[in-house]
Amino acid sequence: MKKNTSSPKYEAFLYEVGADKVTNINDLLPCRSEDGGEFPYTIAEATKITDSGFIYANATKTVERRDTLGQVMKDSDGDIEYEAVVVPVLLTPIAGGTIDECTPPEAEEYERQSASFGFLSFLALPLLWLRRRVS
């Protein structure tokens, strides 16, 4: 399931005053969910951090879009529609925990194609000459 990319993306950060360091909270989350898939939540806003390190936050999660009867909605091609929903979450610190090194998704490779007009651009030269004479 792909994460929603159609809505604006907001992410929450931690700022350590003494260290003058900014850390994206999403970098502290696990790379994979318990079922082995991509971790479904993106922390968009941290609303409270307690003295014991608990973080109350709002996260976005991409889910299958459902109608008022609870049926999964499909587009005109028959593909399942997805939507981003905001859910409240409580992040709890793990004593002695380590930060996962997540591998980035593989970049899609493509071959660049030129957009040259070649000899057809010479046909436009008389138009430029005509414009200069008229001005």
Short mmCIF file of N, CA and C in Angstrom, two decimals:
data_model
loop_
_atom_site.label_atom_id
_atom_site.label_comp_id
_atom_site.label_asym_id
_atom_site.label_seq_id
_atom_site.Cartn_x
_atom_site.Cartn_y
_atom_site.Cartn_z
N MET A 1 0.84 -1.16 0.00
CA MET A 1 0.00 0.00 0.00
C MET A 1 0.89 1.24 0.00
N LYS A 2 0.65 2.15 -0.92
CA LYS A 2 1.45 3.36 -1.00
C LYS A 2 0.93 4.41 -0.02
N LYS A 3 1.86 5.22 0.50
CA LYS A 3 1.44 6.32 1.35
C LYS A 3 0.83 7.41 0.48
N ASN A 4 -0.08 8.16 1.06
CA ASN A 4 -0.76 9.22 0.34
C ASN A 4 0.23 10.34 0.04
N THR A 5 0.33 10.71 -1.22
CA THR A 5 1.23 11.80 -1.62
C THR A 5 0.47 12.97 -2.20
N SER A 6 -0.87 12.92 -2.20
CA SER A 6 -1.65 13.98 -2.82
C SER A 6 -1.88 15.15 -1.86
N SER A 7 -1.85 14.93 -0.57
CA SER A 7 -2.07 16.00 0.38
C SER A 7 -0.72 16.54 0.86
N PRO A 8 -0.70 17.79 1.35
CA PRO A 8 0.56 18.36 1.83
C PRO A 8 1.16 17.49 2.94
N LYS A 9 2.47 17.44 2.97
CA LYS A 9 3.14 16.58 3.93
C LYS A 9 3.72 17.44 5.05
N TYR A 10 3.31 17.14 6.27
CA TYR A 10 3.83 17.80 7.46
C TYR A 10 4.52 16.76 8.31
N GLU A 11 5.63 17.14 8.94
CA GLU A 11 6.34 16.21 9.81
C GLU A 11 6.74 16.93 11.09
N ALA A 12 6.82 16.19 12.17
CA ALA A 12 7.16 16.74 13.48
C ALA A 12 8.66 16.58 13.75
N PHE A 13 9.21 17.56 14.46
CA PHE A 13 10.63 17.56 14.79
C PHE A 13 10.83 17.78 16.27
N LEU A 14 11.95 17.28 16.79
CA LEU A 14 12.39 17.53 18.16
C LEU A 14 13.60 18.48 18.08
N TYR A 15 13.63 19.46 18.96
CA TYR A 15 14.77 20.38 19.02
C TYR A 15 15.42 20.25 20.39
N GLU A 16 16.70 19.88 20.41
CA GLU A 16 17.45 19.77 21.66
C GLU A 16 18.18 21.09 21.87
N VAL A 17 17.78 21.81 22.91
CA VAL A 17 18.29 23.16 23.14
C VAL A 17 19.79 23.17 23.40
N GLY A 18 20.28 22.36 24.31
CA GLY A 18 21.70 22.37 24.66
C GLY A 18 22.59 21.92 23.51
N ALA A 19 22.13 20.94 22.76
CA ALA A 19 22.93 20.39 21.66
C ALA A 19 22.71 21.15 20.36
N ASP A 20 21.70 22.04 20.33
CA ASP A 20 21.34 22.79 19.12
C ASP A 20 21.16 21.83 17.95
N LYS A 21 20.35 20.79 18.19
CA LYS A 21 20.16 19.72 17.23
C LYS A 21 18.67 19.54 16.94
N VAL A 22 18.34 19.34 15.65
CA VAL A 22 16.96 19.10 15.23
C VAL A 22 16.86 17.66 14.71
N THR A 23 15.86 16.91 15.20
CA THR A 23 15.67 15.53 14.79
C THR A 23 14.23 15.32 14.32
N ASN A 24 14.07 14.74 13.15
CA ASN A 24 12.74 14.40 12.65
C ASN A 24 12.23 13.21 13.47
N ILE A 25 11.06 13.35 14.06
CA ILE A 25 10.50 12.28 14.89
C ILE A 25 10.29 11.01 14.07
N ASN A 26 9.97 11.16 12.79
CA ASN A 26 9.74 9.98 11.94
C ASN A 26 11.01 9.15 11.76
N ASP A 27 12.19 9.77 11.92
CA ASP A 27 13.44 9.01 11.84
C ASP A 27 13.64 8.12 13.06
N LEU A 28 12.89 8.38 14.13
CA LEU A 28 13.01 7.58 15.35
C LEU A 28 12.05 6.40 15.37
N LEU A 29 11.15 6.35 14.40
CA LEU A 29 10.16 5.26 14.33
C LEU A 29 10.76 4.04 13.65
N PRO A 30 10.17 2.87 13.86
CA PRO A 30 10.69 1.67 13.19
C PRO A 30 10.49 1.74 11.68
N CYS A 31 11.32 1.03 10.95
CA CYS A 31 11.22 0.99 9.48
C CYS A 31 10.06 0.12 9.03
N ARG A 32 9.81 -0.96 9.74
CA ARG A 32 8.80 -1.95 9.34
C ARG A 32 7.76 -2.11 10.43
N SER A 33 6.55 -2.45 10.02
CA SER A 33 5.50 -2.76 11.00
C SER A 33 5.68 -4.20 11.46
N GLU A 34 4.86 -4.63 12.39
CA GLU A 34 4.98 -5.99 12.95
C GLU A 34 4.73 -7.07 11.91
N ASP A 35 3.92 -6.76 10.87
CA ASP A 35 3.65 -7.77 9.83
C ASP A 35 4.71 -7.76 8.73
N GLY A 36 5.74 -6.93 8.86
CA GLY A 36 6.83 -6.91 7.89
C GLY A 36 6.68 -5.88 6.78
N GLY A 37 5.52 -5.22 6.73
CA GLY A 37 5.30 -4.19 5.71
C GLY A 37 5.89 -2.85 6.14
N GLU A 38 5.71 -1.87 5.29
CA GLU A 38 6.20 -0.52 5.59
C GLU A 38 5.45 0.04 6.79
N PHE A 39 6.14 0.78 7.66
CA PHE A 39 5.50 1.35 8.84
C PHE A 39 4.46 2.36 8.37
N PRO A 40 3.19 2.22 8.78
CA PRO A 40 2.11 2.97 8.16
C PRO A 40 1.93 4.41 8.63
N TYR A 41 2.55 4.81 9.71
CA TYR A 41 2.30 6.13 10.28
C TYR A 41 3.39 7.14 9.92
N THR A 42 2.95 8.38 9.72
CA THR A 42 3.88 9.51 9.57
C THR A 42 3.45 10.54 10.61
N ILE A 43 4.34 10.85 11.53
CA ILE A 43 4.01 11.81 12.59
C ILE A 43 4.00 13.21 11.97
N ALA A 44 2.83 13.86 12.07
CA ALA A 44 2.67 15.17 11.45
C ALA A 44 2.79 16.30 12.46
N GLU A 45 2.41 16.03 13.71
CA GLU A 45 2.41 17.09 14.71
C GLU A 45 2.56 16.49 16.09
N ALA A 46 3.53 16.96 16.85
CA ALA A 46 3.68 16.55 18.24
C ALA A 46 2.99 17.61 19.09
N THR A 47 2.02 17.19 19.89
CA THR A 47 1.26 18.17 20.66
C THR A 47 1.75 18.32 22.10
N LYS A 48 2.37 17.27 22.66
CA LYS A 48 2.86 17.35 24.04
C LYS A 48 3.96 16.33 24.25
N ILE A 49 4.99 16.75 24.96
CA ILE A 49 6.06 15.85 25.38
C ILE A 49 6.13 15.91 26.89
N THR A 50 5.98 14.77 27.54
CA THR A 50 5.97 14.74 29.00
C THR A 50 7.41 14.66 29.53
N ASP A 51 7.55 14.87 30.84
CA ASP A 51 8.87 14.78 31.48
C ASP A 51 9.45 13.37 31.39
N SER A 52 8.59 12.37 31.29
CA SER A 52 9.07 10.98 31.20
C SER A 52 9.35 10.56 29.76
N GLY A 53 9.20 11.46 28.79
CA GLY A 53 9.57 11.17 27.40
C GLY A 53 8.45 10.69 26.51
N PHE A 54 7.22 10.63 27.03
CA PHE A 54 6.09 10.24 26.19
C PHE A 54 5.74 11.40 25.26
N ILE A 55 5.42 11.08 24.02
CA ILE A 55 5.07 12.10 23.03
C ILE A 55 3.64 11.84 22.56
N TYR A 56 2.78 12.81 22.81
CA TYR A 56 1.41 12.77 22.28
C TYR A 56 1.46 13.48 20.93
N ALA A 57 0.95 12.81 19.90
CA ALA A 57 1.09 13.36 18.56
C ALA A 57 -0.10 13.01 17.67
N ASN A 58 -0.15 13.67 16.55
CA ASN A 58 -1.09 13.34 15.48
C ASN A 58 -0.30 12.76 14.34
N ALA A 59 -0.78 11.65 13.80
CA ALA A 59 -0.09 10.98 12.70
C ALA A 59 -1.05 10.79 11.54
N THR A 60 -0.50 10.70 10.34
CA THR A 60 -1.32 10.36 9.17
C THR A 60 -1.06 8.90 8.82
N LYS A 61 -2.11 8.26 8.35
CA LYS A 61 -2.03 6.87 7.96
C LYS A 61 -2.86 6.69 6.70
N THR A 62 -2.33 6.00 5.71
CA THR A 62 -3.05 5.77 4.47
C THR A 62 -3.87 4.49 4.60
N VAL A 63 -5.17 4.60 4.34
CA VAL A 63 -6.08 3.47 4.46
C VAL A 63 -6.94 3.38 3.20
N GLU A 64 -7.59 2.24 3.05
CA GLU A 64 -8.52 2.07 1.94
C GLU A 64 -9.73 2.98 2.18
N ARG A 65 -10.15 3.68 1.15
CA ARG A 65 -11.29 4.58 1.26
C ARG A 65 -12.58 3.77 1.30
N ARG A 66 -13.47 4.11 2.23
CA ARG A 66 -14.73 3.37 2.39
C ARG A 66 -15.92 4.32 2.31
N ASP A 67 -17.05 3.80 1.83
CA ASP A 67 -18.26 4.60 1.76
C ASP A 67 -18.99 4.53 3.10
N THR A 68 -20.18 5.13 3.17
CA THR A 68 -20.92 5.18 4.44
C THR A 68 -21.37 3.81 4.93
N LEU A 69 -21.43 2.82 4.03
CA LEU A 69 -21.81 1.46 4.42
C LEU A 69 -20.60 0.60 4.79
N GLY A 70 -19.41 1.17 4.70
CA GLY A 70 -18.20 0.43 5.05
C GLY A 70 -17.59 -0.37 3.91
N GLN A 71 -18.14 -0.21 2.71
CA GLN A 71 -17.61 -0.92 1.55
C GLN A 71 -16.39 -0.20 0.98
N VAL A 72 -15.39 -0.94 0.54
CA VAL A 72 -14.20 -0.36 -0.07
C VAL A 72 -14.58 0.29 -1.39
N MET A 73 -14.15 1.55 -1.58
CA MET A 73 -14.47 2.28 -2.80
C MET A 73 -13.43 2.01 -3.87
N LYS A 74 -13.90 1.94 -5.11
CA LYS A 74 -13.01 1.72 -6.25
C LYS A 74 -13.23 2.82 -7.28
N ASP A 75 -12.16 3.13 -8.04
CA ASP A 75 -12.28 4.14 -9.08
C ASP A 75 -12.89 3.53 -10.34
N SER A 76 -12.96 4.32 -11.41
CA SER A 76 -13.61 3.86 -12.64
C SER A 76 -12.86 2.71 -13.30
N ASP A 77 -11.56 2.54 -12.98
CA ASP A 77 -10.79 1.43 -13.53
C ASP A 77 -10.87 0.17 -12.67
N GLY A 78 -11.55 0.26 -11.53
CA GLY A 78 -11.67 -0.89 -10.64
C GLY A 78 -10.56 -0.99 -9.62
N ASP A 79 -9.67 0.02 -9.56
CA ASP A 79 -8.59 0.02 -8.57
C ASP A 79 -9.10 0.58 -7.24
N ILE A 80 -8.59 0.05 -6.15
CA ILE A 80 -9.00 0.50 -4.82
C ILE A 80 -8.50 1.92 -4.59
N GLU A 81 -9.37 2.78 -4.04
CA GLU A 81 -8.99 4.15 -3.71
C GLU A 81 -8.44 4.19 -2.28
N TYR A 82 -7.47 5.06 -2.05
CA TYR A 82 -6.87 5.22 -0.73
C TYR A 82 -7.03 6.66 -0.29
N GLU A 83 -7.00 6.87 1.03
CA GLU A 83 -7.07 8.22 1.58
C GLU A 83 -6.20 8.29 2.84
N ALA A 84 -5.77 9.49 3.16
CA ALA A 84 -4.98 9.70 4.37
C ALA A 84 -5.92 10.14 5.48
N VAL A 85 -5.79 9.51 6.63
CA VAL A 85 -6.58 9.88 7.80
C VAL A 85 -5.63 10.28 8.93
N VAL A 86 -6.11 11.17 9.77
CA VAL A 86 -5.31 11.62 10.91
C VAL A 86 -5.77 10.84 12.14
N VAL A 87 -4.79 10.29 12.85
CA VAL A 87 -5.09 9.51 14.06
C VAL A 87 -4.20 10.00 15.20
N PRO A 88 -4.73 10.04 16.45
CA PRO A 88 -3.89 10.39 17.58
C PRO A 88 -3.02 9.19 17.97
N VAL A 89 -1.78 9.45 18.33
CA VAL A 89 -0.87 8.38 18.74
C VAL A 89 -0.12 8.80 20.00
N LEU A 90 0.33 7.82 20.74
CA LEU A 90 1.18 8.03 21.90
C LEU A 90 2.48 7.29 21.65
N LEU A 91 3.57 8.02 21.57
CA LEU A 91 4.89 7.42 21.35
C LEU A 91 5.55 7.23 22.71
N THR A 92 5.98 6.01 22.97
CA THR A 92 6.62 5.70 24.25
C THR A 92 8.10 5.41 24.01
N PRO A 93 8.96 5.97 24.84
CA PRO A 93 10.39 5.71 24.66
C PRO A 93 10.74 4.29 25.05
N ILE A 94 11.73 3.73 24.37
CA ILE A 94 12.22 2.39 24.67
C ILE A 94 13.59 2.54 25.31
N ALA A 95 13.71 2.11 26.56
CA ALA A 95 14.98 2.23 27.29
C ALA A 95 16.05 1.40 26.57
N GLY A 96 17.14 2.03 26.24
CA GLY A 96 18.24 1.33 25.57
C GLY A 96 17.94 1.01 24.12
N GLY A 97 16.90 1.60 23.56
CA GLY A 97 16.55 1.34 22.17
C GLY A 97 17.53 1.98 21.20
N THR A 98 17.59 1.45 20.02
CA THR A 98 18.45 2.00 18.98
C THR A 98 17.61 2.45 17.79
N ILE A 99 18.14 3.38 17.02
CA ILE A 99 17.44 3.89 15.85
C ILE A 99 17.71 2.97 14.67
N ASP A 100 16.62 2.52 14.01
CA ASP A 100 16.76 1.66 12.84
C ASP A 100 17.34 2.44 11.67
N GLU A 101 18.22 1.81 10.93
CA GLU A 101 18.75 2.39 9.70
C GLU A 101 17.87 1.90 8.55
N CYS A 102 16.97 2.71 8.11
CA CYS A 102 16.04 2.33 7.05
C CYS A 102 16.69 2.54 5.69
N THR A 103 16.56 1.55 4.84
CA THR A 103 17.08 1.70 3.48
C THR A 103 16.04 2.45 2.66
N PRO A 104 16.47 3.44 1.89
CA PRO A 104 15.51 4.20 1.09
C PRO A 104 14.93 3.33 -0.01
N PRO A 105 13.70 3.65 -0.44
CA PRO A 105 13.14 2.87 -1.54
C PRO A 105 13.99 3.06 -2.79
N GLU A 106 14.05 2.01 -3.60
CA GLU A 106 14.89 2.08 -4.78
C GLU A 106 14.36 3.13 -5.73
N ALA A 107 15.28 3.95 -6.21
CA ALA A 107 14.90 5.02 -7.13
C ALA A 107 14.54 4.44 -8.49
N GLU A 108 13.52 5.00 -9.07
CA GLU A 108 13.10 4.55 -10.38
C GLU A 108 14.06 5.12 -11.43
N GLU A 109 14.63 4.25 -12.22
CA GLU A 109 15.57 4.70 -13.23
C GLU A 109 14.84 4.96 -14.54
N TYR A 110 15.23 6.03 -15.19
CA TYR A 110 14.65 6.32 -16.49
C TYR A 110 15.73 6.92 -17.38
N GLU A 111 15.54 6.75 -18.65
CA GLU A 111 16.49 7.29 -19.61
C GLU A 111 15.94 8.60 -20.13
N ARG A 112 16.77 9.63 -20.05
CA ARG A 112 16.34 10.95 -20.48
C ARG A 112 16.22 10.97 -22.00
N GLN A 113 15.13 11.55 -22.45
CA GLN A 113 14.92 11.68 -23.88
C GLN A 113 15.05 13.15 -24.24
N SER A 114 15.71 13.43 -25.34
CA SER A 114 15.91 14.82 -25.73
C SER A 114 14.63 15.39 -26.32
N ALA A 115 14.52 16.69 -26.24
CA ALA A 115 13.34 17.38 -26.78
C ALA A 115 13.77 18.36 -27.86
N SER A 116 14.67 17.95 -28.67
CA SER A 116 15.20 18.83 -29.71
C SER A 116 14.30 18.83 -30.94
N PHE A 117 14.20 19.99 -31.56
CA PHE A 117 13.42 20.09 -32.79
C PHE A 117 14.30 19.89 -34.01
N GLY A 118 15.61 19.92 -33.82
CA GLY A 118 16.52 19.69 -34.94
C GLY A 118 16.37 20.70 -36.04
N PHE A 119 16.27 20.19 -37.24
CA PHE A 119 16.22 21.09 -38.41
C PHE A 119 14.92 21.89 -38.47
N LEU A 120 13.88 21.48 -37.77
CA LEU A 120 12.62 22.23 -37.78
C LEU A 120 12.76 23.62 -37.15
N SER A 121 13.73 23.77 -36.24
CA SER A 121 13.94 25.08 -35.62
C SER A 121 14.42 26.11 -36.63
N PHE A 122 15.06 25.67 -37.71
CA PHE A 122 15.48 26.62 -38.74
C PHE A 122 14.29 27.24 -39.46
N LEU A 123 13.15 26.57 -39.48
CA LEU A 123 11.96 27.13 -40.11
C LEU A 123 11.42 28.32 -39.33
N ALA A 124 11.74 28.43 -38.05
CA ALA A 124 11.27 29.53 -37.23
C ALA A 124 12.12 30.78 -37.38
N LEU A 125 13.33 30.67 -37.95
CA LEU A 125 14.21 31.82 -38.09
C LEU A 125 13.60 32.95 -38.92
N PRO A 126 12.94 32.67 -40.03
CA PRO A 126 12.32 33.79 -40.78
C PRO A 126 11.26 34.52 -39.96
N LEU A 127 10.56 33.81 -39.07
CA LEU A 127 9.57 34.47 -38.23
C LEU A 127 10.23 35.44 -37.26
N LEU A 128 11.36 35.06 -36.71
CA LEU A 128 12.09 35.97 -35.81
C LEU A 128 12.60 37.19 -36.58
N TRP A 129 13.08 36.97 -37.79
CA TRP A 129 13.58 38.08 -38.60
C TRP A 129 12.42 39.03 -38.92
N LEU A 130 11.25 38.49 -39.26
CA LEU A 130 10.08 39.29 -39.59
C LEU A 130 9.64 40.09 -38.37
N ARG A 131 9.68 39.52 -37.18
CA ARG A 131 9.28 40.22 -35.96
C ARG A 131 10.21 41.39 -35.68
N ARG A 132 11.52 41.22 -35.92
CA ARG A 132 12.47 42.31 -35.69
C ARG A 132 12.23 43.46 -36.65
N ARG A 133 11.87 43.14 -37.89
CA ARG A 133 11.66 44.21 -38.88
C ARG A 133 10.41 44.98 -38.59
N VAL A 134 9.38 44.31 -38.08
CA VAL A 134 8.11 44.96 -37.81
C VAL A 134 8.23 45.86 -36.57
N SER A 135 9.01 45.48 -35.59
CA SER A 135 9.12 46.25 -34.34
C SER A 135 9.85 47.55 -34.52
#
